Amino acid sequence: DQSCCRSAFMLNIERVDTENKKQVRCFVELPFRIYADCPQWVPPLNVDAYNQLNRKKHPFYEHSQVEFFLAVRDGQDVGRIAVIENKPFNQYHHEKTADFYLFECENDLETATALFSTAFEWAKARGLNKMIGPKGMGPLDGYGVLTFGHEHRQTMTMLNYGHAYYQSLVEAQGFVKEVDFVSCYLPADKFEIPERVKRITERVMQRGHLEIKTFKNKKELLRWADRIGIAYNNAFVNNWEYYPLSQREIDFVVENIMTIADHRLIKIIIHGEDVVGFLFAFHDISAAMQRAKGNLFPFGLIDILLELRRTNTVSVNGMGILPEFQGHGGNALLYYAMGETLLNFRQFVHVEMTQVAETTEQMRADLKNLNGVEYKNNRVYRKLLE
């Protein structure tokens, strides 16, 4: 069948030379075509999207390998993928895992298969025997393929969005479920701090071991940034995705959080002078990010600043407590802090808890107690490489 042979020749997979501005731009801009008619998709800011391909700027490249590939058919970009060898992760877990990320594709199995085959070959050439994904280059990159909740707008870029057909394209490559990350929606009018949480919080406060620290202004928050970074790195040691971050990576994460943080929405739990828990909540500025189309200038930044005042949704993304303080009332303190913040803020009608791993059973149970409705699911997949 000649047409079949012809189409095979027409599809090329190109390795992106990250020094080549045109290729990098093609990679970054592809999603704008894939989601041209999708009102739920939120484009990342260009500064962040280009940073991921910048081997000099992004701290991940100081220890690990990433390669980017574009699928091109008849001169048009139709798909992309990034494949990652996270060396500290593999050393820490004694594994030989590769990750895939930034997968975008038209609804075409041939394109998806060609992209994944290239990714598999790259990984096997490095002696890696398993692929996991979507999983990115750091803790701020969202996990998983969206498997339900496509009708809801993406929560900024904290959560991955993808067309409904992505699930079947990925599963057709032989991937199976590794772990689900559920996002919950808490209607503020039904949001109550359970009596149990109040009781535990009062007891913990009376004992005086742990306390909730709030910040008077951004300057004070920045003074605590380093200690928050250390706690952030240590809080998730039992998590599936954990690996010890380098100091540059911790700084990178903290700097990113601090740039968009409102000091009133960041709470920490302290034990003496040490940070042992934290809660990061952010104004949901998705609508302004959609209007900005990746560009902060000339008007994107102003619109985002205005959206901080306009939005009625808050996203809680980043909640952790050091393992040795779990079960000592630390969790209750965090929920109490969250409740107080949201009830006192008066701006928010909707609260979203993004990406809670199904493996964190206590937290999932707590969210049900807070009347949380599970309304999005992001699935991380795995495949053994033969």
Coordinates of C-alpha atoms in Angstrom, one line a residue, residues 2-203:
Q2 CA 1.8 3.1 -1.3
S3 CA -0.1 5.6 0.8
C4 CA 1.0 3.8 3.9
C5 CA 4.6 4.0 2.9
R6 CA 4.2 7.6 1.9
S7 CA 2.8 8.6 5.3
A8 CA 5.7 6.8 7.1
F9 CA 8.2 9.0 5.1
M10 CA 6.2 12.1 5.8
L11 CA 6.5 11.9 9.6
N12 CA 9.9 12.9 11.0
I13 CA 11.1 13.0 14.6
E14 CA 13.6 15.7 15.1
R15 CA 15.9 16.2 18.1
V16 CA 15.7 19.7 19.3
D17 CA 19.0 21.5 19.5
T18 CA 18.4 23.7 22.6
E19 CA 20.9 26.2 21.2
N20 CA 18.8 26.6 18.0
K21 CA 16.3 29.4 18.7
K22 CA 14.0 28.5 15.9
Q23 CA 13.7 24.8 17.1
V24 CA 13.2 25.9 20.7
R25 CA 10.4 28.2 19.6
C26 CA 8.7 25.5 17.6
F27 CA 8.8 23.2 20.7
V28 CA 7.4 25.9 23.0
E29 CA 4.7 27.1 20.7
L30 CA 3.3 23.8 19.6
P31 CA 0.7 23.6 22.3
F32 CA -0.9 26.8 21.1
R33 CA -1.9 24.9 17.9
I34 CA -2.9 21.7 19.7
Y35 CA -5.2 23.7 22.1
A36 CA -6.3 26.4 19.6
D37 CA -10.0 25.5 20.2
C38 CA -9.8 24.5 23.9
P39 CA -11.2 27.1 26.3
Q40 CA -9.9 25.1 29.4
W41 CA -6.2 25.2 28.5
V42 CA -3.9 27.7 30.3
P43 CA -0.7 28.5 28.5
P44 CA 2.5 28.7 30.6
L45 CA 4.3 32.0 30.7
N46 CA 7.0 32.1 28.0
V47 CA 9.6 32.9 30.6
D48 CA 8.9 29.5 32.3
A49 CA 8.4 27.5 29.1
Y50 CA 11.7 28.7 27.6
N51 CA 13.5 28.2 30.9
Q52 CA 12.8 24.5 30.8
L53 CA 14.9 24.2 27.6
N54 CA 17.6 26.5 28.9
R55 CA 20.6 24.3 29.8
K56 CA 22.5 27.2 31.3
K57 CA 19.7 28.6 33.5
H58 CA 17.6 25.7 34.8
P59 CA 19.3 24.0 37.8
F60 CA 18.2 20.5 36.8
Y61 CA 20.8 20.4 34.0
E62 CA 23.6 20.6 36.6
H63 CA 23.1 17.0 37.5
S64 CA 20.8 15.4 34.9
Q65 CA 20.1 14.8 31.2
V66 CA 17.0 16.0 29.2
E67 CA 16.4 15.6 25.5
F68 CA 13.5 17.2 23.5
F69 CA 11.9 15.8 20.4
L70 CA 9.5 17.3 17.8
A71 CA 7.3 15.3 15.4
V72 CA 7.0 17.0 12.1
R73 CA 4.7 16.0 9.3
D74 CA 4.8 17.8 5.9
G75 CA 6.6 20.7 7.4
Q76 CA 4.1 21.1 10.3
D77 CA 4.9 20.4 13.9
V78 CA 2.3 17.8 15.1
G79 CA 3.7 16.5 18.4
R80 CA 6.5 16.8 21.0
I81 CA 8.0 15.0 24.0
A82 CA 10.8 15.5 26.6
V83 CA 12.6 12.5 28.0
I84 CA 14.6 12.8 31.3
E85 CA 17.2 11.0 33.2
N86 CA 17.0 12.2 36.7
K87 CA 20.3 11.0 38.2
P88 CA 19.7 12.0 41.9
F89 CA 16.3 10.3 41.9
N90 CA 17.8 7.1 40.5
Q91 CA 20.7 7.2 42.9
Y92 CA 18.4 7.8 45.9
H93 CA 16.0 5.0 44.9
H94 CA 18.5 2.6 43.4
E95 CA 16.5 2.6 40.2
K96 CA 17.2 3.0 36.4
T97 CA 14.1 5.1 35.6
A98 CA 13.6 7.6 32.8
D99 CA 10.7 10.1 32.8
F100 CA 8.7 11.6 30.0
Y101 CA 7.2 15.1 30.1
L102 CA 5.8 17.9 28.0
F103 CA 4.1 15.3 25.8
E104 CA 1.7 17.1 23.4
C105 CA 0.3 15.5 20.3
E106 CA -2.5 15.7 17.7
N107 CA -5.0 12.9 17.9
D108 CA -2.9 10.5 15.9
L109 CA -1.6 7.2 17.1
E110 CA 1.2 7.1 14.5
T111 CA 2.7 10.4 15.8
A112 CA 2.4 9.4 19.4
T113 CA 4.0 6.0 18.8
A114 CA 6.9 7.6 16.8
L115 CA 7.5 10.1 19.7
F116 CA 7.4 7.4 22.4
S117 CA 9.6 5.0 20.4
T118 CA 12.2 7.7 20.1
A119 CA 12.0 8.3 23.9
F120 CA 12.3 4.6 24.7
E121 CA 15.4 4.3 22.5
W122 CA 17.0 7.3 24.1
A123 CA 16.3 5.8 27.6
K124 CA 17.5 2.3 26.7
A125 CA 20.7 3.7 25.2
R126 CA 21.4 5.1 28.7
G127 CA 20.9 1.7 30.4
L128 CA 17.5 2.8 31.8
N129 CA 14.9 0.0 32.2
K130 CA 11.6 1.8 33.1
M131 CA 9.8 4.9 32.0
I132 CA 7.5 7.0 34.2
G133 CA 5.5 10.0 33.4
P134 CA 4.3 12.6 32.8
K135 CA 6.9 13.8 35.4
G136 CA 9.0 16.8 35.0
M137 CA 12.2 18.5 36.0
G138 CA 11.2 19.6 39.5
P139 CA 8.5 19.7 42.2
L140 CA 6.7 22.7 40.6
D141 CA 6.0 20.7 37.3
G142 CA 2.6 19.1 37.4
Y143 CA 2.3 15.3 37.3
G144 CA 0.3 13.0 35.2
V145 CA -2.2 12.8 32.3
L146 CA -5.6 14.3 33.0
T147 CA -8.0 11.3 33.0
F148 CA -11.1 13.2 34.2
G149 CA -12.2 16.8 34.7
H150 CA -11.4 18.0 31.2
E151 CA -14.4 20.3 31.4
H152 CA -12.8 22.4 34.1
R153 CA -10.2 25.0 33.4
Q154 CA -6.6 24.1 34.1
T155 CA -5.4 25.5 37.4
M156 CA -2.6 27.8 36.2
T157 CA 0.3 25.6 35.3
M158 CA 0.4 23.8 38.6
L159 CA -1.7 21.0 37.1
N160 CA -1.2 19.4 33.7
Y161 CA -4.0 19.7 31.2
G162 CA -4.4 17.4 28.1
H163 CA -7.0 16.5 25.6
A164 CA -9.2 13.5 26.6
Y165 CA -7.6 11.4 23.8
Y166 CA -4.1 11.6 25.5
Q167 CA -5.0 8.8 27.8
S168 CA -5.6 6.3 25.0
L169 CA -2.5 7.5 23.1
V170 CA -0.3 6.9 26.2
E171 CA -2.0 3.6 27.1
A172 CA -1.6 2.3 23.5
Q173 CA 2.2 2.4 24.1
G174 CA 1.9 -0.2 26.9
F175 CA 1.9 2.1 29.9
V176 CA 0.0 1.1 33.0
K177 CA -1.0 3.2 36.0
E178 CA 1.6 4.1 38.6
V179 CA -0.2 6.5 40.8
D180 CA -3.1 8.9 40.7
F181 CA -3.1 12.5 41.9
V182 CA -6.5 13.8 42.7
S183 CA -7.6 17.4 42.9
C184 CA -10.4 18.4 45.2
Y185 CA -12.8 21.2 45.1
L186 CA -14.1 22.7 48.4
P187 CA -17.0 25.1 48.1
A188 CA -16.3 27.9 50.5
D189 CA -19.9 28.1 51.7
K190 CA -19.7 24.4 52.8
F191 CA -16.2 24.8 54.1
E192 CA -16.0 24.2 57.8
I193 CA -13.1 23.3 60.1
P194 CA -14.2 20.0 61.6
E195 CA -14.6 20.0 65.4
R196 CA -12.0 17.2 65.7
V197 CA -9.4 19.5 63.9
K198 CA -10.3 22.4 66.2
R199 CA -9.9 20.2 69.3
I200 CA -6.5 18.8 68.2
T201 CA -5.3 22.3 67.3
E202 CA -6.2 23.7 70.7
R203 CA -4.4 20.8 72.4

